[in-house]
mmCIF file of C-alpha atoms and ligand atoms in Angstrom:
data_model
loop_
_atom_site.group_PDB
_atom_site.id
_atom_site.type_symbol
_atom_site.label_atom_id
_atom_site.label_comp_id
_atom_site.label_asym_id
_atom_site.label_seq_id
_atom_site.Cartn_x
_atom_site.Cartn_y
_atom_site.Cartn_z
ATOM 1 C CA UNK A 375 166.087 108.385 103.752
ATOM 2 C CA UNK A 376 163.115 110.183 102.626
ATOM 3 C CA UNK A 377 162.426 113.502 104.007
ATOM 4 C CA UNK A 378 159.365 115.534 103.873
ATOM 5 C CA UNK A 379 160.324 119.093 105.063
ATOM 6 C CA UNK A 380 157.736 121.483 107.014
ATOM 7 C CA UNK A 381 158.284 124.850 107.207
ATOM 8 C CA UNK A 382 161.074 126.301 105.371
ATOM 9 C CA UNK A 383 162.238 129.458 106.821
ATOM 10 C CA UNK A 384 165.856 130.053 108.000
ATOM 11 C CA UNK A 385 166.644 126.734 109.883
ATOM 12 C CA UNK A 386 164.704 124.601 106.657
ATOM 13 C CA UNK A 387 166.539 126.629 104.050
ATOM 14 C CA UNK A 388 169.899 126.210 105.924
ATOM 15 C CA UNK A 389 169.097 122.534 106.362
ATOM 16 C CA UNK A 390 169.213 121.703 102.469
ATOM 17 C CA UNK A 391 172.203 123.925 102.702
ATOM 18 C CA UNK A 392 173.898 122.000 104.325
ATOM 19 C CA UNK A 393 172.791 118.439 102.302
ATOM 20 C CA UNK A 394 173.902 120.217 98.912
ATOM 21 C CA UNK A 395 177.193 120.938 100.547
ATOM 22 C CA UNK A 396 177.869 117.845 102.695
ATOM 23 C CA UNK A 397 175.910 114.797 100.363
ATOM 24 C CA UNK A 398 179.121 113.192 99.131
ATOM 25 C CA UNK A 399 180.262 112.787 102.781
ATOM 26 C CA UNK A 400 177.068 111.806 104.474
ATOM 27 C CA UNK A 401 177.043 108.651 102.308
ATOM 28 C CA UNK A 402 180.779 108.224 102.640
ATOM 29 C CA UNK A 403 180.862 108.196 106.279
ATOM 30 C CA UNK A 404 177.532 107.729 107.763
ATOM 31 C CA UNK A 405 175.753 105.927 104.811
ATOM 32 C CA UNK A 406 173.333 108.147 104.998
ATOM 33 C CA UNK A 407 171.816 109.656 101.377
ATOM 34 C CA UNK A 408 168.781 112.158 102.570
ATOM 35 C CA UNK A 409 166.242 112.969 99.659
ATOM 36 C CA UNK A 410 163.751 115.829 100.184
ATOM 37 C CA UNK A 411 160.558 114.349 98.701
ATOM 38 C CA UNK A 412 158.220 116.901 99.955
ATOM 39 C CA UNK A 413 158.833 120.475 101.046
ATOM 40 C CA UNK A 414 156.151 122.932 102.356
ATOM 41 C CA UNK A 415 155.525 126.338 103.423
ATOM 42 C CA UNK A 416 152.848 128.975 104.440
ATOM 43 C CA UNK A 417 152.479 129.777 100.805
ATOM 44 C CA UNK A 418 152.824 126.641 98.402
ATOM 45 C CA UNK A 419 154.368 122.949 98.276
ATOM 46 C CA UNK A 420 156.675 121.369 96.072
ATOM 47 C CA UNK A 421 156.814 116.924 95.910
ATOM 48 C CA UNK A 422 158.974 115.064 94.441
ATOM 49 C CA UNK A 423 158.945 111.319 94.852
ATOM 50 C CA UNK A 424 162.706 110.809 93.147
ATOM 51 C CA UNK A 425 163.801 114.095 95.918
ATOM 52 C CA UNK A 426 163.906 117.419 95.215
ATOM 53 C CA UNK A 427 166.375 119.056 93.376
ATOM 54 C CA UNK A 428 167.697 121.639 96.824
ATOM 55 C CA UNK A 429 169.488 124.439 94.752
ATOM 56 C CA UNK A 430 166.289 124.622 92.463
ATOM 57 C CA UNK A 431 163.957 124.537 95.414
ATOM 58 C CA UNK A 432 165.928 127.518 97.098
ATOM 59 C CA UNK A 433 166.162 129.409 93.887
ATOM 60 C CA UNK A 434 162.495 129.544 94.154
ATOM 61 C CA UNK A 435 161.772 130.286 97.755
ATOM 62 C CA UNK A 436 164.256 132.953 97.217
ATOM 63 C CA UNK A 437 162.749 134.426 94.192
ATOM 64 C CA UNK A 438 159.110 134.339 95.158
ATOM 65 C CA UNK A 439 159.249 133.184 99.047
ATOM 66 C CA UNK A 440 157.278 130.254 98.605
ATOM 67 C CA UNK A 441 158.521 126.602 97.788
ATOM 68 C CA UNK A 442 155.021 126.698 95.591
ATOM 69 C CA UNK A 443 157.145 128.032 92.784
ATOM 70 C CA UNK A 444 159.278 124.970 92.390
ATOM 71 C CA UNK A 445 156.787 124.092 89.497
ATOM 72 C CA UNK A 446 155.120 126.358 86.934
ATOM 73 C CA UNK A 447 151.567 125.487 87.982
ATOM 74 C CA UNK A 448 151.819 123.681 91.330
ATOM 75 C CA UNK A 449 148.944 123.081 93.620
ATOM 76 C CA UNK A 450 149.203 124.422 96.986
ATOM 77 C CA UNK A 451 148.658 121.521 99.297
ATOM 78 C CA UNK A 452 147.521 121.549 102.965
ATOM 79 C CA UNK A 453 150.599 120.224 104.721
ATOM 80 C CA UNK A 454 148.877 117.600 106.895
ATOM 81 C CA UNK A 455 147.769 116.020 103.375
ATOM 82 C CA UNK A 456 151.261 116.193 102.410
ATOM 83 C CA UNK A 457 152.181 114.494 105.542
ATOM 84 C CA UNK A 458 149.833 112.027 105.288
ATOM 85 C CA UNK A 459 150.029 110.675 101.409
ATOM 86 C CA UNK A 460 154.008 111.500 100.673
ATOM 87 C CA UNK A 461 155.912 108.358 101.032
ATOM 88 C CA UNK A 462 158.877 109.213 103.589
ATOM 89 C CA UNK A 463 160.769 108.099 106.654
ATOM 90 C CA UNK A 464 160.644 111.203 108.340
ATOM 91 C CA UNK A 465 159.122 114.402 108.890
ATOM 92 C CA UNK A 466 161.486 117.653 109.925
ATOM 93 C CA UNK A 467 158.923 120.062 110.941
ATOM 94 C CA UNK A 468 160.748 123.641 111.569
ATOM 95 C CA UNK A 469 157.406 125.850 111.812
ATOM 96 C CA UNK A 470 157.539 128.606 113.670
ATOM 97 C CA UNK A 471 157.313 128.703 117.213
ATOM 98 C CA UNK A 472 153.732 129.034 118.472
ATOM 99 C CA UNK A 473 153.845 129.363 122.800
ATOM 100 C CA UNK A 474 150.095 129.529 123.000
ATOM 101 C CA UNK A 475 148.669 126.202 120.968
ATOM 102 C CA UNK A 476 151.765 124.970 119.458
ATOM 103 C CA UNK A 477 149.521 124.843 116.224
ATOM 104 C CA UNK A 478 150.457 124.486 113.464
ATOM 105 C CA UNK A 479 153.291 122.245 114.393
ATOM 106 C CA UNK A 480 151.609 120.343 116.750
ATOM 107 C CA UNK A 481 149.319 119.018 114.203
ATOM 108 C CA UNK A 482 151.999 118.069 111.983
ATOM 109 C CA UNK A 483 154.147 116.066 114.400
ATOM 110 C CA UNK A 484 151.319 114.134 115.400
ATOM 111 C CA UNK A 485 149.743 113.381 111.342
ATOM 112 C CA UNK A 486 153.428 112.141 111.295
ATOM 113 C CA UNK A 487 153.864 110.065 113.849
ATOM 114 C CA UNK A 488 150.075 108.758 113.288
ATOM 115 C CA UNK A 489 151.253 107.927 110.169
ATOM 116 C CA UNK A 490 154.119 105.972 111.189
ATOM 117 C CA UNK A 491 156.961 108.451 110.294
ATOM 118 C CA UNK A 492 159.799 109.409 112.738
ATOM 119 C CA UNK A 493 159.358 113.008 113.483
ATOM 120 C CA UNK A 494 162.849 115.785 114.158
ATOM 121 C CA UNK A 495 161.083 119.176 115.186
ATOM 122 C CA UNK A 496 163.147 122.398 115.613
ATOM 123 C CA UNK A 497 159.801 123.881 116.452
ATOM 124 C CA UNK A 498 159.911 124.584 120.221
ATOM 125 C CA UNK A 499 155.863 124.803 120.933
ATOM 126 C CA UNK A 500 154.463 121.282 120.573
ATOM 127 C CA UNK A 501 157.238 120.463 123.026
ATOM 128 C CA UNK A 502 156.872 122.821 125.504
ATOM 129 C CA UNK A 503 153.051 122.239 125.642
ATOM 130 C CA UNK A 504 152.815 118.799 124.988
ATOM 131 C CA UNK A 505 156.010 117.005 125.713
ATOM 132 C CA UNK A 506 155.032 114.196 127.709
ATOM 133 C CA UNK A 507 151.704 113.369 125.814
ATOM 134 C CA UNK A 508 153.861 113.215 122.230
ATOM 135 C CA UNK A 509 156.522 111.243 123.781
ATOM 136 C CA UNK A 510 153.565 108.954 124.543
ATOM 137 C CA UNK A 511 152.524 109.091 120.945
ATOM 138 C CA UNK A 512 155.838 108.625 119.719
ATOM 139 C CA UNK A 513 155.877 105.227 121.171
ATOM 140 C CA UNK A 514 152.443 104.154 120.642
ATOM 141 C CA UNK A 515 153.178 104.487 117.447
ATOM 142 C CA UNK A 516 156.884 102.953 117.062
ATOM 143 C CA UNK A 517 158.127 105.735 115.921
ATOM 144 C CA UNK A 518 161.294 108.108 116.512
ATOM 145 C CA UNK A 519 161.317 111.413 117.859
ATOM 146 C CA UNK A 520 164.354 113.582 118.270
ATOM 147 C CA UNK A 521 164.225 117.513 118.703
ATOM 148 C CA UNK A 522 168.722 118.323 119.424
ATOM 149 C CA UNK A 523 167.804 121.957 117.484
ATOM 150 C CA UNK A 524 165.024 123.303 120.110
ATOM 151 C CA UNK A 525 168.101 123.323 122.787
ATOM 152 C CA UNK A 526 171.365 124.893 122.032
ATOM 153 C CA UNK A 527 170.802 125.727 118.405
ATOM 154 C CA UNK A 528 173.571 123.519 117.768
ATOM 155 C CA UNK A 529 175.048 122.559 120.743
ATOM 156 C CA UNK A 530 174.511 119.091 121.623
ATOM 157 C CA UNK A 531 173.330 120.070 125.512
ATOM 158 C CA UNK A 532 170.651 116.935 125.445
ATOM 159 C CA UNK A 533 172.359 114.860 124.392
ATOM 160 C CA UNK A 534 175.143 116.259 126.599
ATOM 161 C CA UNK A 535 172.968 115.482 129.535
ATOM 162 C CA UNK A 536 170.991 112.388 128.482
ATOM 163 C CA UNK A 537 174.344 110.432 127.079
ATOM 164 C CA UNK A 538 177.479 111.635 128.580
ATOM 165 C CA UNK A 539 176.120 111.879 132.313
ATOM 166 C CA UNK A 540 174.008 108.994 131.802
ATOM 167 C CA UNK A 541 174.319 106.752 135.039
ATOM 168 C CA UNK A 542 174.874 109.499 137.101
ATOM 169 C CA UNK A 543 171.699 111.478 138.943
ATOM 170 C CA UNK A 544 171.954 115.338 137.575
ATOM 171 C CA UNK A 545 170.099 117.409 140.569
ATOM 172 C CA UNK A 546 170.157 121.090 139.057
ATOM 173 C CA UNK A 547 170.985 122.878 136.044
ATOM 174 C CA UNK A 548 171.097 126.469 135.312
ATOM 175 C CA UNK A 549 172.556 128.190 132.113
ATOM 176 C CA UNK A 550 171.904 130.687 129.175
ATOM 177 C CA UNK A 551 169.120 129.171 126.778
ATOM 178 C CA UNK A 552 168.697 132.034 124.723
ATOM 179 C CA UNK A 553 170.842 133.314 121.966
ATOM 180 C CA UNK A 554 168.731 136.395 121.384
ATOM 181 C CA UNK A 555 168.521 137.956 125.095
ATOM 182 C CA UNK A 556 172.378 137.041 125.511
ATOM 183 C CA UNK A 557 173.522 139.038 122.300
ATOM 184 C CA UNK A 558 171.014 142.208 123.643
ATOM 185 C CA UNK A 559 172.456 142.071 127.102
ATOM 186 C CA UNK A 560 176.536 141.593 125.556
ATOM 187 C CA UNK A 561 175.988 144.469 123.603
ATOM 188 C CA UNK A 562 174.147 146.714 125.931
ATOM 189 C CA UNK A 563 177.365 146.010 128.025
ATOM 190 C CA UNK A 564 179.310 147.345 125.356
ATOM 191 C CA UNK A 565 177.441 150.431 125.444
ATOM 192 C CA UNK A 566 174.510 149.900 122.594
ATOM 193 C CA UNK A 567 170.856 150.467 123.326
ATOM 194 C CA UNK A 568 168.409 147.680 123.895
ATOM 195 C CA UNK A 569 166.527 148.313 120.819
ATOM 196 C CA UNK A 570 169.311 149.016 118.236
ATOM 197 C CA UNK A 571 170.599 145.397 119.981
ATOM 198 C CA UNK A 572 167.180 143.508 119.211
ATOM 199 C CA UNK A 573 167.100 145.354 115.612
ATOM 200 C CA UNK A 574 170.498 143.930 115.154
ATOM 201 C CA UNK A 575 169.357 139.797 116.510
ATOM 202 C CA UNK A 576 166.883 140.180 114.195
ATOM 203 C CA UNK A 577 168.587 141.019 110.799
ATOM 204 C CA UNK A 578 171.315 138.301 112.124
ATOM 205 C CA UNK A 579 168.342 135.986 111.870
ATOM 206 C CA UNK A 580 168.538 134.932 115.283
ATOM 207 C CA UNK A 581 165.499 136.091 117.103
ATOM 208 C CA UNK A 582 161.668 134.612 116.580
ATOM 209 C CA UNK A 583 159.394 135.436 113.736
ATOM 210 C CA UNK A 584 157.760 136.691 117.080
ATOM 211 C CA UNK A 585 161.017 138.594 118.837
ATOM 212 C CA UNK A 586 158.916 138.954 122.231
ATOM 213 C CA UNK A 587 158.833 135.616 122.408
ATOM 214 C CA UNK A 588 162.834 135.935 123.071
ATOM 215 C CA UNK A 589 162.915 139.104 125.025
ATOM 216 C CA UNK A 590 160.014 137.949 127.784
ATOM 217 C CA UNK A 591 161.356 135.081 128.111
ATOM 218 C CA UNK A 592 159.048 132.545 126.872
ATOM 219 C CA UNK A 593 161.814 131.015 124.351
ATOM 220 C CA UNK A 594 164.306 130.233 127.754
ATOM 221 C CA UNK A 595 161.356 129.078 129.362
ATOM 222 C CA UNK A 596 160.347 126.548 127.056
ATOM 223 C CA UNK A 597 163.623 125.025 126.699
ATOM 224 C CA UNK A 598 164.112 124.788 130.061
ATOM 225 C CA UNK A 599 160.526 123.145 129.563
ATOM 226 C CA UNK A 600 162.042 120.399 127.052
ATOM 227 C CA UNK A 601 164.981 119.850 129.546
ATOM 228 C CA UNK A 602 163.256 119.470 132.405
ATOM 229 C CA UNK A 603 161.370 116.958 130.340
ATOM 230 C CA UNK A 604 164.069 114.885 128.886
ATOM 231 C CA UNK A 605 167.107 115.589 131.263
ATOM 232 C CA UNK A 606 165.232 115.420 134.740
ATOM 233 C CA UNK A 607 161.916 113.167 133.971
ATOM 234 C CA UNK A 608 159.758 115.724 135.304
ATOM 235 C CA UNK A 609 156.546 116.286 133.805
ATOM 236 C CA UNK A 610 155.974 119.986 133.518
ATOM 237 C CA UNK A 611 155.158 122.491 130.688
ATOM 238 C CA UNK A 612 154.840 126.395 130.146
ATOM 239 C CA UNK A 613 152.651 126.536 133.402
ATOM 240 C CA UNK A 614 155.176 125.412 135.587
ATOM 241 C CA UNK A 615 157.770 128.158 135.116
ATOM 242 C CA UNK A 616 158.433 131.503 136.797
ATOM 243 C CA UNK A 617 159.156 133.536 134.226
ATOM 244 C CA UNK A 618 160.441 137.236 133.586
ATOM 245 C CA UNK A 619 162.180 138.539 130.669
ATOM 246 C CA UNK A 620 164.951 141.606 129.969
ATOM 247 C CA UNK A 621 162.460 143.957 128.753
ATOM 248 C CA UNK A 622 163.164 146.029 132.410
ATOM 249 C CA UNK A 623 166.751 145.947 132.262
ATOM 250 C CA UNK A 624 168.502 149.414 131.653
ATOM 251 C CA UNK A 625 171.796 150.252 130.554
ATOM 252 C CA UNK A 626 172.718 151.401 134.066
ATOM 253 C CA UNK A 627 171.713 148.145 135.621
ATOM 254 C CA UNK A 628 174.116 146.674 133.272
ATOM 255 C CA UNK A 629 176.975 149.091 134.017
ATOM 256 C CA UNK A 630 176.444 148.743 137.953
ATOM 257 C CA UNK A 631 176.327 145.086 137.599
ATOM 258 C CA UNK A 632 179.789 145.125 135.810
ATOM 259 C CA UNK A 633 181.565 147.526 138.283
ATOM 260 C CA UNK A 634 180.594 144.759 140.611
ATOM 261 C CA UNK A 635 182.437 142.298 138.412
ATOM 262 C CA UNK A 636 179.380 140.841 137.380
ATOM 263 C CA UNK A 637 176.831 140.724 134.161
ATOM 264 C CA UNK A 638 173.660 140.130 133.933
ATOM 265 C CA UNK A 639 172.550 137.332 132.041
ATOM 266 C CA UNK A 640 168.860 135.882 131.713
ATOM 267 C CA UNK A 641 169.168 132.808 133.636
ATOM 268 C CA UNK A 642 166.917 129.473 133.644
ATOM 269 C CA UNK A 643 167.245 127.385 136.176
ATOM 270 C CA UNK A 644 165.759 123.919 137.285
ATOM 271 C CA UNK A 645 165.803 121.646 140.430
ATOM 272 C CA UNK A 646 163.224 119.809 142.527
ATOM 273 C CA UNK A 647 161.468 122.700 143.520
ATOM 274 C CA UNK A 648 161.179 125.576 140.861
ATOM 275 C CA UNK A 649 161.658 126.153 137.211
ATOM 276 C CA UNK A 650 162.508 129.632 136.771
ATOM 277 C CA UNK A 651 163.887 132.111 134.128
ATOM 278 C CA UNK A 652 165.326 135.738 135.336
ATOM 279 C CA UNK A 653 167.449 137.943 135.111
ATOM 280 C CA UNK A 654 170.348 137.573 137.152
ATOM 281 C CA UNK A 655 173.578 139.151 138.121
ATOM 282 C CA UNK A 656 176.156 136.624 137.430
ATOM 283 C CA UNK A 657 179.968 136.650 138.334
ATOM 284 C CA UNK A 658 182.114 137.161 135.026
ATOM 285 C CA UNK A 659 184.381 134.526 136.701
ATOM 286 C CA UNK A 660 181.657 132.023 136.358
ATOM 287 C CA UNK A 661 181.703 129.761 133.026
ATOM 288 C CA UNK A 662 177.753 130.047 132.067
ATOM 289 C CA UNK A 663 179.049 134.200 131.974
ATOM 290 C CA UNK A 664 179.334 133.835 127.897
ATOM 291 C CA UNK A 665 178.580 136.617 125.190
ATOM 292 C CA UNK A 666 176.800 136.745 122.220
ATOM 293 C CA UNK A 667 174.584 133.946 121.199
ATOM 294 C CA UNK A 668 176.197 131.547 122.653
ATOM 295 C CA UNK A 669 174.359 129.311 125.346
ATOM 296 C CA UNK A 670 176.268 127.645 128.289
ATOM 297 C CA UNK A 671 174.640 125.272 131.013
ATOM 298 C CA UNK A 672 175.915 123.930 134.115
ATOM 299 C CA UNK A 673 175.346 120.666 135.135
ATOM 300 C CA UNK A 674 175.159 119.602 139.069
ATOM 301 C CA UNK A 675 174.786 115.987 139.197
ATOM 302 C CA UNK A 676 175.274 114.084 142.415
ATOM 303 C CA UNK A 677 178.660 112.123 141.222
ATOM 304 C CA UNK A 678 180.420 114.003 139.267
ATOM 305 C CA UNK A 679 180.152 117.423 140.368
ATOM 306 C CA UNK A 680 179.320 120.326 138.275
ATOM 307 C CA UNK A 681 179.680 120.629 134.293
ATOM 308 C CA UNK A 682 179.164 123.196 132.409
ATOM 309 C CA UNK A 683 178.456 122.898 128.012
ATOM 310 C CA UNK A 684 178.781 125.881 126.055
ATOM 311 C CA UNK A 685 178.707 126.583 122.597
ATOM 312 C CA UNK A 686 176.214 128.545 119.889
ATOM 313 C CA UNK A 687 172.803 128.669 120.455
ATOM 314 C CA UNK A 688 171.395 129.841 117.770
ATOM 315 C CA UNK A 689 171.290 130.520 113.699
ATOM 316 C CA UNK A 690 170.044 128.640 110.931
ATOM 317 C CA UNK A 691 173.072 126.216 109.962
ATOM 318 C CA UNK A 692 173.860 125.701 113.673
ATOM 319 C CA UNK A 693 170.507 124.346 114.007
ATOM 320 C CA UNK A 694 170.707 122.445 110.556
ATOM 321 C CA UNK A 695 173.214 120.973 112.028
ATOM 322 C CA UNK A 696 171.580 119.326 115.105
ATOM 323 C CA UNK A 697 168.788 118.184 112.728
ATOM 324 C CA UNK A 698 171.308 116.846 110.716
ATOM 325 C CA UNK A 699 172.679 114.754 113.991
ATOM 326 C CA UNK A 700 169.079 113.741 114.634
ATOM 327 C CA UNK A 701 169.143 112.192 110.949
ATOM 328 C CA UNK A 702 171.780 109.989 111.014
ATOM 329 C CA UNK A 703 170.617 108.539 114.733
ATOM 330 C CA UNK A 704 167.428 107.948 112.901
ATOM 331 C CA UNK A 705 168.913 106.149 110.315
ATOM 332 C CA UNK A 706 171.497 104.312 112.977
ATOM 333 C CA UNK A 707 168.843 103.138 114.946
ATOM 334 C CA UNK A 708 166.781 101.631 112.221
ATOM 335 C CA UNK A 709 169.519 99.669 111.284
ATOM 336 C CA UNK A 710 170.368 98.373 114.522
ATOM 337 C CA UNK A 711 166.929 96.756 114.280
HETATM 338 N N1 HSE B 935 165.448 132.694 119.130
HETATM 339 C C1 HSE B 935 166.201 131.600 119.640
HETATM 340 C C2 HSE B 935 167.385 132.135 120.410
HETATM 341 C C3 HSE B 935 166.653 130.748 118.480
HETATM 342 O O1 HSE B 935 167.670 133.333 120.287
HETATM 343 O O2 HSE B 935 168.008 131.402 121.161
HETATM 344 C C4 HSE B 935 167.238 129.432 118.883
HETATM 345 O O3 HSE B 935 166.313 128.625 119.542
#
């Protein structure tokens, strides 16, 4: 499978990662032999027809943070050129975030699928702006389109809710979408300072390029976007949530909250009627109630009662790792044809 890569901060650089380390095992198990022939970033591109070599092409971002120094005297291409004229099967865009246009990624995924390549996208924004509209393209076009990363880092909670509880009619959910806000609020419970807690998210390398994009909630919002999407077949984006982030939550609240027995977590939460994101006291007793970055969601369908998934929500090879997933149903499906 040919890959053309788009974007290659932490979850692209953890992605070929992960090839170099698993590649003997993909094939062995999954038949599955991924070749980066294309690789591009806000500064440069490096193509390769035969695939990349991935240690080389890290070696260079990390020396001069830009994939344009793969060669000695590469071009630098525009990426929806590279898109459009590298021969691949898919396109991994993993961009950063944009909330307000979803540009540049938006652009990408649909040069992709225009150009008949399945699309994976760990980029959030042309999702939860556009979802219904590109899962419209998607199929006008024949093509695949899989995004496990933007929920759950990764934490399979689609397919969680799409596969395992398929038959059954889910009614709500409600959970921890964000890895950033969860680790701030943990650690302000164990007595640190909001700020020296976001400083910290960030040098772990979980928060957005844009960390106010975590902290006001936008990030929770616009998975709970995708979800609402994919898990409930509601058509709704950005517009359609409530939204308020942690930015207003003190210390104290946090201690007063936990003499209670509670915590306060920032919550999103979907049914019929509203799509919100909060913050909210919740009982420590309760499973979503989980530290760090992990995510948890609970599940109320109309069978089978209430489940809840939890696991890490966010980092680069956690993420890799869902694209990874999305990669080998790519390939499983195209052979079942
Ligand atoms: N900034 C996001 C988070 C990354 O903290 O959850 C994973 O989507």
């Amino acid at each position: 499978m040919r890959v053309i890569v788009v974007g290659f901060g932490v979850v692209g650089q953890s992605f070929a990662k992960l090839l170099l380390s698993r590649s003997a095992d993909l094939y062995s198990q999954h038949g599955v032999k991924p070749r980066i022939v294309a690789c591009v970033d806000n500064k440069g591109s490096a193509i390769a027809p035969a695939g990349l070599d991935l240690q080389r092409l890290l070696d260079a971002k990390k020396a001069k943070d830009t994939v344009g120094a793969y060669e000695k005297n590469s071009s630098k291409f525009d990426p929806l050129q590279v898109i459009e004229n590298v021969d691949a099967e898919v396109v991994l865009e993993c961009t950063p975030t944009n909330l307000s246009d979803g540009e540049p990624g938006t652009s990408h995924i649909i040069t992709a699928m225009r150009t008949g390549k399945h699309v994976i996208s760990v980029n959030k924004g042309p999702l939860a702006l556009a979802f219904p509209s590109l899962i419209e393209l998607a199929g006008y076009n024949g093509v695949m389109f899989r995004f496990s990363g933007t929920v759950g880092g990764g934490t399979p909670i689609l397919e969680f809710a799409k596969r395992c509880l398929k038959g059954d009619r889910i009614t709500s959910f409600q959970g921890i979408l964000n890895g950033t806000t969860n680790y701030i609020l943990s650690k302000m419970e164990e007595g640190l300072t909001y700020e020296s807690a976001l400083e910290d998210a960030k040098k772990k390398g979980y928060a957005e390029a844009v960390p106010s994009l975590d902290t006001d909630g936008f990030d929770a919002a616009a998975k709970l976007v995708i979800m609402a999407n994919w898990v409930m077949g509601m058509k709704v984006t950005m517009k359609d949530v409530k939204r308020t982030g942690i930015s207003g939550v003190k210390v104290s609240d946090v201690k007063k909250a936990g003499e209670r027995g509670n915590a306060i977590k920032l919550i999103a939460a979907c049914d019929s009627r509203r799509l919100d994101v909060a913050p909210t006291e919740v009982s420590k007793k309760d499973p979503i109630c989980v530290n760090g970055t992990l995510n948890a969601v609970t599940f109320s369908s109309e069978h089978s009662g209430q489940q809840t998934i939890i696991g890490r929500g966010a980092g680069g090879m956690e993420t890799a790792s869902a694209v990874l997933r999305d990669l080998i149903e790519i390939r499983d499906t195209i052979f079942e044809r």
